[in-house]
mmCIF file of C-alpha atoms in Angstrom:
data_model
loop_
_atom_site.group_PDB
_atom_site.id
_atom_site.type_symbol
_atom_site.label_atom_id
_atom_site.label_comp_id
_atom_site.label_asym_id
_atom_site.label_seq_id
_atom_site.Cartn_x
_atom_site.Cartn_y
_atom_site.Cartn_z
ATOM 1 C CA UNK T 1 101.126 82.978 110.778
ATOM 2 C CA UNK T 2 101.235 85.151 107.656
ATOM 3 C CA UNK T 3 104.250 87.495 107.621
ATOM 4 C CA UNK T 4 103.968 88.865 104.074
ATOM 5 C CA UNK T 5 101.189 89.391 101.527
ATOM 6 C CA UNK T 6 102.183 89.568 97.868
ATOM 7 C CA UNK T 7 99.584 91.428 95.806
ATOM 8 C CA UNK T 8 99.303 91.586 92.047
ATOM 9 C CA UNK T 9 98.981 95.118 90.626
ATOM 10 C CA UNK T 10 96.591 95.747 87.699
ATOM 11 C CA UNK T 11 93.106 94.468 88.466
ATOM 12 C CA UNK T 12 94.005 93.553 92.042
ATOM 13 C CA UNK T 13 95.356 96.647 93.789
ATOM 14 C CA UNK T 14 95.399 99.081 90.853
ATOM 15 C CA UNK T 15 92.387 100.178 88.815
ATOM 16 C CA UNK T 16 93.629 101.205 85.370
ATOM 17 C CA UNK T 17 90.432 100.416 83.429
ATOM 18 C CA UNK T 18 91.974 97.301 81.860
ATOM 19 C CA UNK T 19 94.172 99.512 79.685
ATOM 20 C CA UNK T 20 96.946 96.895 79.620
ATOM 21 C CA UNK T 21 94.798 94.225 78.038
ATOM 22 C CA UNK T 22 92.959 96.680 75.798
ATOM 23 C CA UNK T 23 96.377 97.807 74.539
ATOM 24 C CA UNK T 24 97.616 94.233 74.194
ATOM 25 C CA UNK T 25 94.462 93.360 72.248
ATOM 26 C CA UNK T 26 95.040 96.295 69.886
ATOM 27 C CA UNK T 27 98.734 95.484 69.385
ATOM 28 C CA UNK T 28 98.109 91.814 68.563
ATOM 29 C CA UNK T 29 95.283 92.536 66.150
ATOM 30 C CA UNK T 30 97.218 95.348 64.464
ATOM 31 C CA UNK T 31 99.410 92.561 63.056
ATOM 32 C CA UNK T 32 96.429 91.322 61.064
ATOM 33 C CA UNK T 33 94.778 89.010 63.589
ATOM 34 C CA UNK T 34 91.241 88.971 64.928
ATOM 35 C CA UNK T 35 91.572 87.697 68.483
ATOM 36 C CA UNK T 36 88.705 88.524 70.803
ATOM 37 C CA UNK T 37 89.293 90.539 73.955
ATOM 38 C CA UNK T 38 88.129 87.507 75.938
ATOM 39 C CA UNK T 39 90.926 85.423 74.377
ATOM 40 C CA UNK T 40 93.488 88.086 75.279
ATOM 41 C CA UNK T 41 92.315 88.005 78.895
ATOM 42 C CA UNK T 42 92.129 84.215 79.006
ATOM 43 C CA UNK T 43 95.591 83.629 77.543
ATOM 44 C CA UNK T 44 97.464 86.748 78.682
ATOM 45 C CA UNK T 45 96.201 87.845 82.083
ATOM 46 C CA UNK T 46 98.860 88.165 84.759
ATOM 47 C CA UNK T 47 101.731 86.949 82.592
ATOM 48 C CA UNK T 48 105.001 88.587 81.638
ATOM 49 C CA UNK T 49 103.853 90.440 78.578
ATOM 50 C CA UNK T 50 106.112 88.884 75.913
ATOM 51 C CA UNK T 51 104.972 85.480 77.152
ATOM 52 C CA UNK T 52 101.387 86.752 77.029
ATOM 53 C CA UNK T 53 101.829 87.649 73.355
ATOM 54 C CA UNK T 54 103.324 84.226 72.629
ATOM 55 C CA UNK T 55 100.440 82.454 74.357
ATOM 56 C CA UNK T 56 97.769 84.547 72.614
ATOM 57 C CA UNK T 57 99.324 83.750 69.239
ATOM 58 C CA UNK T 58 99.646 80.080 70.174
ATOM 59 C CA UNK T 59 95.917 80.009 70.937
ATOM 60 C CA UNK T 60 95.459 80.813 67.244
ATOM 61 C CA UNK T 61 97.933 78.165 66.153
ATOM 62 C CA UNK T 62 100.724 80.682 65.484
ATOM 63 C CA UNK T 63 104.259 79.843 66.610
ATOM 64 C CA UNK T 64 106.394 82.717 65.357
ATOM 65 C CA UNK T 65 109.020 84.112 67.718
ATOM 66 C CA UNK T 66 109.852 87.066 65.478
ATOM 67 C CA UNK T 67 106.206 88.095 65.180
ATOM 68 C CA UNK T 68 105.770 87.849 68.949
ATOM 69 C CA UNK T 69 108.792 90.114 69.500
ATOM 70 C CA UNK T 70 107.514 92.725 67.038
ATOM 71 C CA UNK T 71 104.055 92.739 68.602
ATOM 72 C CA UNK T 72 105.557 92.988 72.083
ATOM 73 C CA UNK T 73 107.655 96.028 71.160
ATOM 74 C CA UNK T 74 104.601 97.667 69.593
ATOM 75 C CA UNK T 75 102.626 96.894 72.742
ATOM 76 C CA UNK T 76 105.264 98.523 74.985
ATOM 77 C CA UNK T 77 105.231 101.683 72.845
ATOM 78 C CA UNK T 78 101.424 101.793 72.803
ATOM 79 C CA UNK T 79 101.231 101.226 76.552
ATOM 80 C CA UNK T 80 103.683 104.017 77.303
ATOM 81 C CA UNK T 81 101.504 106.412 75.311
ATOM 82 C CA UNK T 82 98.326 105.106 76.921
ATOM 83 C CA UNK T 83 99.727 105.538 80.426
ATOM 84 C CA UNK T 84 100.929 109.073 79.745
ATOM 85 C CA UNK T 85 97.427 110.512 80.133
ATOM 86 C CA UNK T 86 95.717 107.661 81.994
ATOM 87 C CA UNK T 87 93.953 108.346 85.266
ATOM 88 C CA UNK T 88 94.948 105.518 87.595
ATOM 89 C CA UNK T 89 93.352 104.896 90.978
ATOM 90 C CA UNK T 90 93.801 102.335 93.754
ATOM 91 C CA UNK T 91 91.324 99.502 93.809
ATOM 92 C CA UNK T 92 88.660 100.089 96.430
ATOM 93 C CA UNK T 93 90.097 99.574 99.905
ATOM 94 C CA UNK T 94 93.655 98.851 98.743
ATOM 95 C CA UNK T 95 95.384 101.597 100.716
ATOM 96 C CA UNK T 96 93.367 100.847 103.841
ATOM 97 C CA UNK T 97 94.264 97.159 103.587
ATOM 98 C CA UNK T 98 97.948 97.993 103.148
ATOM 99 C CA UNK T 99 97.900 100.174 106.255
ATOM 100 C CA UNK T 100 96.006 97.594 108.321
ATOM 101 C CA UNK T 101 98.494 94.874 107.349
ATOM 102 C CA UNK T 102 101.485 97.058 108.152
ATOM 103 C CA UNK T 103 100.000 97.855 111.565
ATOM 104 C CA UNK T 104 99.903 94.106 112.199
ATOM 105 C CA UNK T 105 103.568 93.789 111.228
ATOM 106 C CA UNK T 106 102.768 92.061 107.922
ATOM 107 C CA UNK T 107 104.894 93.013 104.917
ATOM 108 C CA UNK T 108 103.073 94.374 101.854
ATOM 109 C CA UNK T 109 104.686 93.572 98.495
ATOM 110 C CA UNK T 110 103.439 94.214 94.968
ATOM 111 C CA UNK T 111 104.410 91.925 92.097
ATOM 112 C CA UNK T 112 103.513 92.107 88.437
ATOM 113 C CA UNK T 113 104.024 90.780 84.943
ATOM 114 C CA UNK T 114 104.971 94.324 83.895
ATOM 115 C CA UNK T 115 108.572 95.357 83.433
ATOM 116 C CA UNK T 116 110.113 97.542 86.153
ATOM 117 C CA UNK T 117 109.745 100.815 84.242
ATOM 118 C CA UNK T 118 106.010 100.320 83.674
ATOM 119 C CA UNK T 119 105.378 99.248 87.267
ATOM 120 C CA UNK T 120 107.260 102.237 88.661
ATOM 121 C CA UNK T 121 105.289 104.588 86.420
ATOM 122 C CA UNK T 122 102.100 103.199 87.945
ATOM 123 C CA UNK T 123 103.430 103.724 91.458
ATOM 124 C CA UNK T 124 104.258 107.349 90.653
ATOM 125 C CA UNK T 125 100.739 107.968 89.349
ATOM 126 C CA UNK T 126 99.299 106.490 92.540
ATOM 127 C CA UNK T 127 101.714 108.291 94.834
ATOM 128 C CA UNK T 128 102.807 104.937 96.300
ATOM 129 C CA UNK T 129 106.375 104.519 97.480
ATOM 130 C CA UNK T 130 108.413 101.600 98.750
ATOM 131 C CA UNK T 131 108.892 102.104 102.463
ATOM 132 C CA UNK T 132 105.617 104.003 102.807
ATOM 133 C CA UNK T 133 102.395 102.543 101.393
ATOM 134 C CA UNK T 134 104.160 99.324 100.376
ATOM 135 C CA UNK T 135 107.268 97.508 101.566
ATOM 136 C CA UNK T 136 108.446 96.257 98.203
ATOM 137 C CA UNK T 137 107.921 95.895 94.455
ATOM 138 C CA UNK T 138 109.009 92.911 92.338
ATOM 139 C CA UNK T 139 108.509 92.746 88.572
ATOM 140 C CA UNK T 140 108.874 90.096 85.892
ATOM 141 C CA UNK T 141 111.889 91.898 84.433
ATOM 142 C CA UNK T 142 113.820 91.352 87.685
ATOM 143 C CA UNK T 143 113.711 87.554 87.657
ATOM 144 C CA UNK T 144 114.700 84.739 85.309
ATOM 145 C CA UNK T 145 111.345 82.972 85.196
ATOM 146 C CA UNK T 146 107.992 84.732 85.142
ATOM 147 C CA UNK T 147 104.652 83.455 86.424
ATOM 148 C CA UNK T 148 103.590 80.797 87.161
ATOM 149 C CA UNK T 149 107.159 80.149 88.322
ATOM 150 C CA UNK T 150 107.688 81.297 91.930
ATOM 151 C CA UNK T 151 110.742 83.481 91.222
ATOM 152 C CA UNK T 152 109.131 86.848 92.015
ATOM 153 C CA UNK T 153 107.694 85.602 95.298
ATOM 154 C CA UNK T 154 111.012 84.023 96.246
ATOM 155 C CA UNK T 155 112.831 87.288 95.496
ATOM 156 C CA UNK T 156 110.464 89.123 97.835
ATOM 157 C CA UNK T 157 110.795 86.361 100.440
ATOM 158 C CA UNK T 158 114.563 86.566 100.430
ATOM 159 C CA UNK T 159 114.577 90.369 100.434
ATOM 160 C CA UNK T 160 112.636 90.413 103.687
ATOM 161 C CA UNK T 161 114.248 87.395 105.299
ATOM 162 C CA UNK T 162 111.153 85.219 105.492
ATOM 163 C CA UNK T 163 112.154 81.603 106.099
ATOM 164 C CA UNK T 164 108.849 79.792 105.714
ATOM 165 C CA UNK T 165 106.977 79.916 102.402
ATOM 166 C CA UNK T 166 103.732 79.104 104.185
ATOM 167 C CA UNK T 167 104.054 82.451 105.988
ATOM 168 C CA UNK T 168 103.343 84.172 102.653
ATOM 169 C CA UNK T 169 99.915 84.911 101.150
ATOM 170 C CA UNK T 170 99.407 85.635 97.441
ATOM 171 C CA UNK T 171 96.468 87.708 96.169
ATOM 172 C CA UNK T 172 95.641 88.170 92.495
ATOM 173 C CA UNK T 173 92.883 88.550 89.915
ATOM 174 C CA UNK T 174 94.053 85.898 87.444
ATOM 175 C CA UNK T 175 94.521 82.147 87.289
ATOM 176 C CA UNK T 176 98.262 82.527 86.857
ATOM 177 C CA UNK T 177 98.462 84.577 90.080
ATOM 178 C CA UNK T 178 96.996 81.643 91.960
ATOM 179 C CA UNK T 179 99.293 79.184 90.182
ATOM 180 C CA UNK T 180 102.270 81.374 91.070
ATOM 181 C CA UNK T 181 101.363 81.291 94.752
ATOM 182 C CA UNK T 182 100.872 77.536 94.627
ATOM 183 C CA UNK T 183 104.243 77.091 92.902
ATOM 184 C CA UNK T 184 105.855 79.092 95.693
ATOM 185 C CA UNK T 185 104.188 76.990 98.394
ATOM 186 C CA UNK T 186 102.372 80.006 99.829
ATOM 187 C CA UNK T 187 100.264 79.284 102.871
ATOM 188 C CA UNK T 188 97.289 81.175 101.442
ATOM 189 C CA UNK T 189 96.374 81.693 97.788
ATOM 190 C CA UNK T 190 93.517 84.111 97.204
ATOM 191 C CA UNK T 191 91.700 85.033 94.004
ATOM 192 C CA UNK T 192 89.934 88.381 93.773
ATOM 193 C CA UNK T 193 87.145 89.075 91.267
ATOM 194 C CA UNK T 194 87.968 92.742 90.605
ATOM 195 C CA UNK T 195 90.074 92.184 87.494
ATOM 196 C CA UNK T 196 90.861 89.909 84.570
ATOM 197 C CA UNK T 197 89.211 86.594 85.415
ATOM 198 C CA UNK T 198 85.726 85.670 86.570
ATOM 199 C CA UNK T 199 84.987 83.790 89.762
ATOM 200 C CA UNK T 200 84.420 80.594 87.758
ATOM 201 C CA UNK T 201 87.765 80.986 86.003
ATOM 202 C CA UNK T 202 89.564 81.653 89.277
ATOM 203 C CA UNK T 203 87.940 78.631 90.901
ATOM 204 C CA UNK T 204 89.390 76.414 88.161
ATOM 205 C CA UNK T 205 92.835 77.065 89.687
ATOM 206 C CA UNK T 206 91.705 75.797 93.126
ATOM 207 C CA UNK T 207 92.542 78.856 95.257
ATOM 208 C CA UNK T 208 92.164 78.662 99.014
ATOM 209 C CA UNK T 209 89.634 81.473 98.882
ATOM 210 C CA UNK T 210 87.810 83.748 96.455
ATOM 211 C CA UNK T 211 87.079 87.317 97.572
ATOM 212 C CA UNK T 212 85.182 90.188 95.967
ATOM 213 C CA UNK T 213 86.771 93.062 97.908
ATOM 214 C CA UNK T 214 90.335 93.382 99.163
ATOM 215 C CA UNK T 215 89.129 94.236 102.668
ATOM 216 C CA UNK T 216 87.905 90.642 103.033
ATOM 217 C CA UNK T 217 91.444 89.384 103.478
ATOM 218 C CA UNK T 218 91.802 91.149 106.824
ATOM 219 C CA UNK T 219 89.467 88.659 108.496
ATOM 220 C CA UNK T 220 91.439 85.761 107.001
ATOM 221 C CA UNK T 221 94.862 86.605 108.406
#
């Protein structure tokens, strides 16, 4: 029986018009590169963002730790400015799904490749609070190893005293979300087509299920 659902944020539960990856694309190419937006999504989606920069550069044969750090810092500054005036909305059905899960006694946790400051700024824009719409938030900056390592899921598991990893479901819009859930031994790993990766891309990670709307998970639990 599922006791906790861990949802990704951007593209899964939060609609922010892909501003993260648009900003990442701009920051990388401002350094003199010409990566396509599709490459940024393919290599960077769902990851801790410094690692995303490293992997995007590596896709172009570039292994330069200093350059990655500079681009990452530029990205963080650009993203802060972009979020200042950005209109952010919940993905369709997200709040209703959260409430339905909580009524069933199932914990609702958000996790993300963002740092804590960025994730909390999103929550404020949405009016979401821990203890109300969601039970918890875990970010890449709070753990040693980012996705696809299971650290964020394990932190949430331990916070809420869940003993069995198979009692956890993971929902996300990227391949690395699915890999994270598999690494954690989650009982249900679900890809959703509302964000970074296409259905075909998500299927390459062998999820237990692909959905097109968040509300579909309610019939699965």
